[in-house]
C-alpha cells in the first residue's frame, strides 16, 4: 500500500532528481481512466507540478479525438493522424475511429521511441540541456479502445522495453462510494494489471469532493467492506425491491462479497493515493508512489521483459537461418553440379581476371576448399552484418512487425 501523506512528504523531493541521477532512465507514467474520471485534469496537474519543480516532463497525447487539451504535448497523435478523416474514409464510428487512429500511429512507434531515447540521453552538442526524467502519457477516455487493442499493446511494450513504466489508473472517487461501483472499478483495474503486466497505482481523484479514505479502508479491512455492503443491500442500493425475490439484490451482494474475497491478493500489489486534481493535494504522495513502483519495475518486471526480449531475438535468429536456407535452396547450392560449373568457369579465366575475382591479390583460389559450405558461410556473415545494423536496430520495430 502507498505511504500516508505525512510519510510521503520526505521522499517527495525525489521527484526532481539530483544531478547524480541524470544517468537513470526516465520513468514513463501512463495515465488510464474511464471517461469523466478527471484523467486530463490530473495530467495537467502533474505536468504543472513537475514544471514547478524545474523538472519538465516529456508529454505524449494518444487521444486523437480530444478537441481541447489544457496542456502542451511534445508528441501529439493529432499531429500525425486526422481522426475525423479516418472516420470518413473508413466509414467508422467514434470508437472505431479512435482505434484505427491508434493503429495508424503505432506504425510510427520506431520514430517515437527514437525521439524518447534521444531526449533521455545527454546531448553532447548542448551539455546544458538536461535529459528528461519523466514521460507522461495521456490515453483515450474510451479505456477499452487502448487497453485491449493491438496498438495499445505495441505502444506500452515499446515504452517498457526502454524505460521503467508505471500505470496510473484514475478513479472517480465520488462515483465509487457505492460498493457495486467500487467493485466494478477494482475488477477493471485487475484486468488492466494482468493484461499490461506493469506496476500500477490506483489514483482516487476528486478527493476534494469525496474523501477516499473509505476506499483504502475497504481494501485493507474486509469487515469494513462487509458492513458497507450490508448497508447498501438494506437501503436497496442494488434496486429491484426488497428480499430475495426483488430483482436480484441478493445475487448482487453475494457476487460482490465473493469478488472482495478474491481481490485481497490483488490489493496487495497496488499503491493507493488520494488526489485532488483541482487543488493539487496528494501530488507529492503520488510521485513518491511512482518512485516506489519504478524500483519495483526494475526488480520484478525488468527480468521478465529481458527474458521475453531474449526469446524474441532467438526466434528472430532462427527465422533468419530459415530464410538463409531457403535462399541457398533457391540458388541450387545443394546441387553438386552447380558447384562444379562454378569451378569450371573460374578455371577457364585468365590470371588477371582471377585477381579481380579474388578478395586479396596474394590469395590463390582453391576450388576444392571454396565449396558450398564456404559460400554459405559468407552469405551468413553478410546477413549477420546486415541484421546488426538494420533488423536489430529497434526492438520497437520488431514488436510492430510481430503484431501484423
Coordinates of C-alpha atoms in Angstrom, one line a residue:
X1 CA 0.0 0.0 0.0
X2 CA 1.1 3.6 -0.5
X3 CA 2.5 5.6 2.3
X4 CA 0.4 8.2 4.1
X5 CA 0.7 11.9 3.2
X6 CA 3.0 12.6 6.2
X7 CA 5.3 9.7 5.3
X8 CA 5.4 10.7 1.7
X9 CA 6.4 14.2 2.4
X10 CA 10.1 13.4 2.9
X11 CA 10.7 11.3 -0.3
X12 CA 8.6 13.6 -2.4
X13 CA 11.7 15.7 -3.2
X14 CA 13.0 12.8 -5.2
X15 CA 10.5 13.8 -8.0
X16 CA 13.2 16.3 -9.0
X17 CA 16.2 14.0 -9.5
X18 CA 19.6 15.3 -8.5
X19 CA 22.5 15.6 -10.9
X20 CA 23.8 12.2 -9.7
X21 CA 20.6 10.6 -11.0
X22 CA 20.9 12.0 -14.5
X23 CA 22.1 8.7 -15.9
X24 CA 18.9 6.9 -14.7
X25 CA 16.4 6.3 -17.5
X26 CA 13.2 8.4 -17.2
X27 CA 10.1 6.9 -15.7
X28 CA 7.1 6.6 -18.1
X29 CA 3.7 7.3 -16.4
X30 CA 0.8 6.1 -18.5
X31 CA -2.5 7.6 -17.3
X32 CA -5.5 5.4 -17.9
X33 CA -9.0 6.2 -16.7
X34 CA -12.7 6.0 -17.7
X35 CA -14.4 9.0 -19.3
X36 CA -15.2 11.6 -16.6
X37 CA -12.7 10.3 -14.1
X38 CA -10.7 13.6 -14.3
X39 CA -7.8 12.0 -16.2
X40 CA -7.0 15.0 -18.4
X41 CA -7.2 17.4 -15.4
X42 CA -4.9 15.0 -13.5
X43 CA -2.4 15.1 -16.4
X44 CA -2.5 18.9 -16.3
X45 CA -1.8 18.9 -12.6
X46 CA 1.2 16.6 -12.6
X47 CA 2.6 18.3 -15.6
X48 CA 2.4 21.7 -13.9
X49 CA 3.8 20.2 -10.7
X50 CA 6.9 18.9 -12.5
X51 CA 7.4 22.3 -14.3
X52 CA 7.2 24.0 -10.9
X53 CA 9.9 21.6 -9.6
X54 CA 12.1 22.7 -12.6
X55 CA 12.0 19.2 -13.9
X56 CA 9.7 19.5 -17.0
X57 CA 8.4 16.1 -18.3
X58 CA 8.1 14.9 -21.9
X59 CA 4.4 14.7 -22.7
X60 CA 2.7 12.4 -25.1
X61 CA -1.0 12.6 -26.1
X62 CA -2.5 9.4 -27.5
X63 CA -6.1 10.6 -27.6
X64 CA -6.9 11.5 -31.3
X65 CA -10.5 12.7 -30.5
X66 CA -9.7 15.3 -27.9
X67 CA -10.7 18.8 -29.2
X68 CA -9.0 20.9 -26.5
X69 CA -6.1 20.0 -24.2
X70 CA -5.2 22.1 -21.2
X71 CA -1.5 21.2 -21.5
X72 CA 1.0 21.2 -24.4
X73 CA 2.3 17.8 -25.7
X74 CA 5.7 17.1 -27.1
X75 CA 4.3 14.3 -29.2
X76 CA 0.7 14.5 -30.2
X77 CA -1.2 11.8 -32.1
X78 CA -3.3 14.6 -33.7
X79 CA -0.3 15.9 -35.5
X80 CA 0.1 12.6 -37.3
X81 CA -3.5 11.3 -37.7
X82 CA -6.7 13.2 -38.6
X83 CA -9.3 11.5 -36.5
X84 CA -12.3 12.9 -38.4
X85 CA -10.9 11.9 -41.8
X86 CA -10.2 8.4 -40.5
X87 CA -13.8 8.1 -39.6
X88 CA -14.9 9.4 -43.0
X89 CA -12.5 7.4 -45.1
X90 CA -13.0 4.1 -43.3
X91 CA -16.7 4.7 -42.5
X92 CA -16.3 4.2 -38.8
X93 CA -18.0 5.3 -35.6
X94 CA -16.2 7.2 -32.8
X95 CA -14.7 4.2 -31.1
X96 CA -13.6 2.6 -34.3
X97 CA -12.1 5.9 -35.4
X98 CA -10.1 6.1 -32.2
X99 CA -8.8 2.5 -32.5
X100 CA -7.9 2.9 -36.2
X101 CA -6.1 6.2 -35.4
X102 CA -4.1 4.4 -32.7
X103 CA -3.3 1.6 -35.2
X104 CA -2.0 4.1 -37.7
X105 CA 0.0 5.9 -35.1
X106 CA 1.6 2.6 -33.8
X107 CA 3.2 2.2 -37.3
X108 CA 5.4 5.1 -36.3
X109 CA 6.4 3.6 -33.0
X110 CA 10.0 3.4 -34.1
X111 CA 10.2 7.2 -34.6
X112 CA 8.5 7.8 -31.2
X113 CA 11.0 5.6 -29.4
X114 CA 14.0 7.1 -31.2
X115 CA 12.8 10.6 -30.1
X116 CA 12.3 9.5 -26.5
X117 CA 15.6 7.7 -26.3
X118 CA 17.4 10.7 -27.8
X119 CA 15.8 13.0 -25.2
X120 CA 16.6 10.6 -22.4
X121 CA 20.3 10.8 -23.2
X122 CA 22.7 13.7 -22.6
X123 CA 23.1 16.0 -25.7
X124 CA 26.9 16.2 -26.5
X125 CA 26.3 19.3 -28.6
X126 CA 24.3 21.0 -25.9
X127 CA 25.5 19.9 -22.4
X128 CA 23.3 22.4 -20.7
X129 CA 20.2 20.7 -22.0
X130 CA 19.1 18.3 -19.3
X131 CA 17.8 14.8 -20.2
X132 CA 14.2 14.2 -19.4
X133 CA 13.3 12.4 -16.1
X134 CA 9.6 11.8 -16.6
X135 CA 7.5 10.8 -19.6
X136 CA 3.7 11.5 -19.2
X137 CA 1.3 9.6 -21.5
X138 CA -2.3 10.6 -21.8
X139 CA -4.6 7.9 -23.3
X140 CA -8.2 8.0 -24.7
X141 CA -11.1 8.1 -22.3
X142 CA -12.5 5.1 -24.1
X143 CA -10.4 2.9 -21.9
X144 CA -11.1 -0.4 -23.6
X145 CA -10.0 1.0 -27.0
X146 CA -6.5 1.5 -25.7
X147 CA -6.2 -1.3 -23.2
X148 CA -7.5 -4.2 -25.4
X149 CA -6.2 -3.1 -28.8
X150 CA -3.1 -4.4 -30.5
X151 CA -1.8 -0.8 -30.9
X152 CA -2.1 -0.1 -27.2
X153 CA 0.0 -3.3 -26.5
X154 CA 2.6 -2.2 -29.1
X155 CA 3.0 1.2 -27.6
X156 CA 3.1 0.0 -24.0
X157 CA 5.6 -2.8 -24.7
X158 CA 7.8 -0.4 -26.6
X159 CA 7.9 2.0 -23.7
X160 CA 8.5 -0.8 -21.2
X161 CA 11.3 -2.2 -23.3
X162 CA 13.3 1.1 -22.9
X163 CA 12.0 2.8 -19.7
X164 CA 10.6 1.9 -16.3
X165 CA 6.9 2.1 -17.0
X166 CA 4.1 2.7 -14.4
X167 CA 0.3 2.6 -15.0
X168 CA -1.7 5.3 -13.2
X169 CA -5.3 4.2 -13.1
X170 CA -7.5 7.2 -12.4
X171 CA -10.7 6.6 -10.4
X172 CA -13.7 8.9 -9.9
X173 CA -13.9 8.8 -6.1
X174 CA -17.4 10.2 -5.6
X175 CA -18.9 7.7 -8.1
X176 CA -17.0 4.8 -6.4
X177 CA -18.6 5.4 -3.0
X178 CA -21.1 2.6 -3.5
X179 CA -19.8 -1.0 -3.1
X180 CA -21.0 -2.1 -6.5
X181 CA -19.3 0.8 -8.4
X182 CA -16.2 0.4 -6.3
X183 CA -16.0 -3.3 -7.1
X184 CA -16.5 -2.6 -10.8
X185 CA -13.5 -0.2 -10.8
X186 CA -11.4 -2.8 -8.9
X187 CA -12.3 -5.5 -11.5
X188 CA -11.3 -3.2 -14.3
X189 CA -8.1 -2.3 -12.6
X190 CA -7.4 -6.0 -12.0
X191 CA -7.9 -6.8 -15.7
X192 CA -5.6 -3.9 -16.8
X193 CA -2.9 -5.0 -14.3
X194 CA -2.8 -8.6 -15.6
X195 CA -3.2 -7.6 -19.3
X196 CA -0.4 -5.0 -19.2
X197 CA 1.8 -6.8 -16.7
X198 CA 3.2 -3.5 -15.4
X199 CA 3.2 -2.0 -11.9
X200 CA 0.0 0.0 -11.1
X201 CA -1.0 2.9 -8.9
X202 CA -4.7 3.5 -8.1
X203 CA -5.3 7.2 -8.1
X204 CA -8.5 8.1 -6.3
X205 CA -9.2 11.5 -8.0
X206 CA -11.5 14.3 -6.8
X207 CA -10.5 13.9 -3.2
X208 CA -11.8 17.4 -2.6
X209 CA -15.4 16.2 -3.4
X210 CA -15.2 12.9 -1.5
X211 CA -12.5 11.7 0.9
X212 CA -11.1 8.5 -0.5
X213 CA -10.2 7.1 3.0
X214 CA -13.3 4.8 2.7
X215 CA -11.8 3.1 -0.3
X216 CA -8.4 2.5 1.4
X217 CA -10.3 1.1 4.4
X218 CA -12.4 -1.2 2.2
X219 CA -9.2 -2.6 0.6
X220 CA -7.4 -3.1 3.9
X221 CA -10.3 -4.3 6.1
X222 CA -12.6 -7.0 4.8
X223 CA -15.0 -6.5 7.7
X224 CA -15.4 -2.8 6.9
X225 CA -16.3 -3.6 3.3
X226 CA -18.8 -6.2 4.5
X227 CA -20.5 -3.6 6.7
X228 CA -20.8 -1.2 3.8
X229 CA -22.1 -4.0 1.5
X230 CA -24.8 -4.9 4.1
X231 CA -25.8 -1.2 4.4
X232 CA -26.2 -0.9 0.6
X233 CA -28.3 -4.0 0.5
X234 CA -30.6 -2.9 3.3
X235 CA -31.0 0.5 1.6
X236 CA -32.0 -1.2 -1.7
X237 CA -28.9 0.3 -3.4
X238 CA -28.9 -2.6 -5.9
X239 CA -32.6 -2.0 -6.9
X240 CA -35.3 -4.5 -7.6
X241 CA -37.3 -4.1 -4.4
X242 CA -36.9 -5.9 -1.1
X243 CA -36.0 -9.5 -0.3
X244 CA -34.5 -12.3 -2.4
X245 CA -37.3 -12.0 -5.0
X246 CA -36.8 -8.3 -5.5
X247 CA -34.9 -8.4 -8.8
X248 CA -31.7 -10.0 -7.7
X249 CA -30.3 -7.8 -5.0
X250 CA -29.3 -10.9 -3.0
X251 CA -27.4 -12.2 -6.0
X252 CA -25.6 -8.9 -6.4
X253 CA -24.5 -8.7 -2.8
X254 CA -23.3 -12.4 -2.9
X255 CA -21.4 -11.7 -6.1
X256 CA -19.7 -8.6 -4.7
X257 CA -18.9 -10.4 -1.5
X258 CA -17.2 -13.3 -3.4
X259 CA -15.2 -10.8 -5.5
X260 CA -14.0 -8.9 -2.5
X261 CA -12.5 -12.1 -1.1
X262 CA -10.9 -12.9 -4.5
X263 CA -9.3 -9.5 -4.8
X264 CA -7.5 -9.5 -1.5
X265 CA -4.3 -10.7 -3.1
X266 CA -4.7 -8.2 -5.9
X267 CA -4.9 -5.3 -3.5
X268 CA -1.5 -6.2 -2.0
X269 CA 0.2 -5.4 -5.3
X270 CA -1.2 -1.9 -5.6
X271 CA -0.2 1.5 -4.3
X272 CA -3.2 3.8 -3.4
X273 CA -3.2 7.5 -3.4
X274 CA -5.9 10.1 -2.9
X275 CA -5.5 13.2 -5.2
X276 CA -7.4 16.4 -5.9
X277 CA -6.5 17.5 -9.4
X278 CA -8.4 20.7 -8.8
X279 CA -6.4 21.8 -5.8
X280 CA -3.2 19.8 -6.2
X281 CA -3.4 17.9 -2.9
X282 CA -1.8 14.4 -2.8
X283 CA 0.6 15.0 -5.8
X284 CA 3.6 14.6 -3.6
X285 CA 2.3 11.3 -2.4
X286 CA 1.6 10.2 -6.0
X287 CA 5.2 10.8 -7.1
X288 CA 6.5 9.0 -4.0
X289 CA 4.4 6.0 -5.2
X290 CA 5.8 6.4 -8.7
X291 CA 9.4 6.2 -7.4
X292 CA 8.4 3.1 -5.4
X293 CA 6.8 1.5 -8.4
X294 CA 9.8 2.3 -10.7
X295 CA 12.0 0.4 -8.3
X296 CA 9.5 -2.5 -8.3
X297 CA 9.6 -2.4 -12.1
X298 CA 13.4 -2.8 -12.2
X299 CA 13.3 -5.6 -9.6
X300 CA 10.2 -7.7 -10.5
X301 CA 9.2 -6.7 -14.1
X302 CA 12.5 -6.0 -15.9
X303 CA 13.9 -9.5 -15.7
X304 CA 10.8 -10.9 -17.3
X305 CA 10.9 -8.3 -20.0
X306 CA 14.6 -9.1 -20.6
X307 CA 13.8 -12.8 -20.8
X308 CA 11.0 -12.1 -23.4
X309 CA 13.3 -9.9 -25.4
X310 CA 16.0 -12.6 -25.5
X311 CA 13.4 -15.1 -26.6
X312 CA 12.3 -12.9 -29.4
X313 CA 15.9 -12.4 -30.5
X314 CA 16.4 -16.1 -30.6
X315 CA 13.2 -16.6 -32.6
X316 CA 14.4 -13.8 -35.0
X317 CA 17.8 -15.6 -35.4
X318 CA 16.0 -18.9 -36.2
X319 CA 13.9 -17.1 -38.8
X320 CA 17.0 -15.6 -40.4
X321 CA 18.6 -19.0 -40.6
X322 CA 15.4 -20.4 -42.1
X323 CA 15.4 -17.6 -44.7
X324 CA 19.1 -18.3 -45.5
X325 CA 18.4 -22.0 -46.0
X326 CA 15.5 -21.1 -48.4
X327 CA 17.8 -18.7 -50.3
X328 CA 20.5 -21.3 -50.7
X329 CA 18.0 -23.8 -51.9
X330 CA 16.6 -21.3 -54.4
X331 CA 20.2 -20.8 -55.7
X332 CA 20.6 -24.6 -56.2
X333 CA 23.6 -24.6 -54.0
X334 CA 22.6 -28.0 -52.8
X335 CA 23.2 -29.4 -56.3
X336 CA 26.8 -30.5 -56.7
X337 CA 26.7 -29.8 -60.4
X338 CA 26.1 -26.1 -59.6
X339 CA 29.4 -26.0 -57.7
X340 CA 31.3 -27.9 -60.5
X341 CA 30.0 -25.5 -63.1
X342 CA 31.2 -22.6 -61.0
X343 CA 34.6 -24.2 -60.7
X344 CA 34.9 -24.8 -64.4
X345 CA 34.1 -21.1 -65.2
X346 CA 36.8 -19.9 -62.8
X347 CA 39.3 -22.4 -64.2
X348 CA 38.9 -21.0 -67.7
X349 CA 39.6 -17.4 -66.6
X350 CA 43.0 -16.0 -67.1
X351 CA 45.2 -14.8 -64.3
X352 CA 44.2 -11.1 -64.3
X353 CA 40.5 -11.9 -64.1
X354 CA 41.1 -14.3 -61.3
X355 CA 42.9 -11.5 -59.4
X356 CA 39.7 -9.3 -59.8
X357 CA 37.5 -12.1 -58.5
X358 CA 39.8 -12.7 -55.6
X359 CA 39.3 -10.6 -52.4
X360 CA 43.1 -10.4 -52.0
X361 CA 45.7 -10.3 -54.8
X362 CA 48.0 -12.6 -52.9
X363 CA 45.4 -15.2 -52.3
X364 CA 45.0 -18.2 -54.5
X365 CA 41.6 -19.6 -55.3
X366 CA 41.5 -23.2 -54.3
X367 CA 38.3 -24.7 -55.9
X368 CA 38.4 -27.7 -53.6
X369 CA 38.1 -25.6 -50.5
X370 CA 35.8 -22.9 -51.8
X371 CA 32.8 -25.2 -51.8
X372 CA 29.2 -24.9 -50.8
X373 CA 30.0 -24.6 -47.0
X374 CA 32.4 -21.7 -47.7
X375 CA 29.9 -19.8 -49.8
X376 CA 27.2 -20.4 -47.3
X377 CA 29.4 -19.1 -44.5
X378 CA 30.0 -15.8 -46.5
X379 CA 26.2 -15.4 -47.0
X380 CA 25.6 -16.0 -43.3
X381 CA 28.3 -13.4 -42.4
X382 CA 26.7 -10.9 -44.8
X383 CA 23.2 -11.4 -43.4
X384 CA 24.5 -11.2 -39.9
X385 CA 26.2 -7.9 -40.6
X386 CA 23.0 -6.6 -42.2
X387 CA 20.9 -7.7 -39.3
X388 CA 23.0 -6.0 -36.7
X389 CA 22.7 -2.7 -38.5
X390 CA 19.1 -2.8 -39.5
X391 CA 16.9 -5.6 -38.3
X392 CA 18.1 -5.4 -34.7
X393 CA 18.3 -1.6 -34.6
X394 CA 14.9 -1.2 -33.0
X395 CA 13.1 -3.6 -30.6
X396 CA 10.0 -1.4 -31.1
X397 CA 10.1 -2.1 -34.8
X398 CA 10.3 -5.8 -34.1
X399 CA 7.2 -5.5 -31.8
X400 CA 5.3 -3.8 -34.6
X401 CA 6.2 -6.5 -37.2
X402 CA 5.1 -9.2 -34.8
X403 CA 1.7 -7.7 -34.5
X404 CA 0.9 -7.8 -38.2

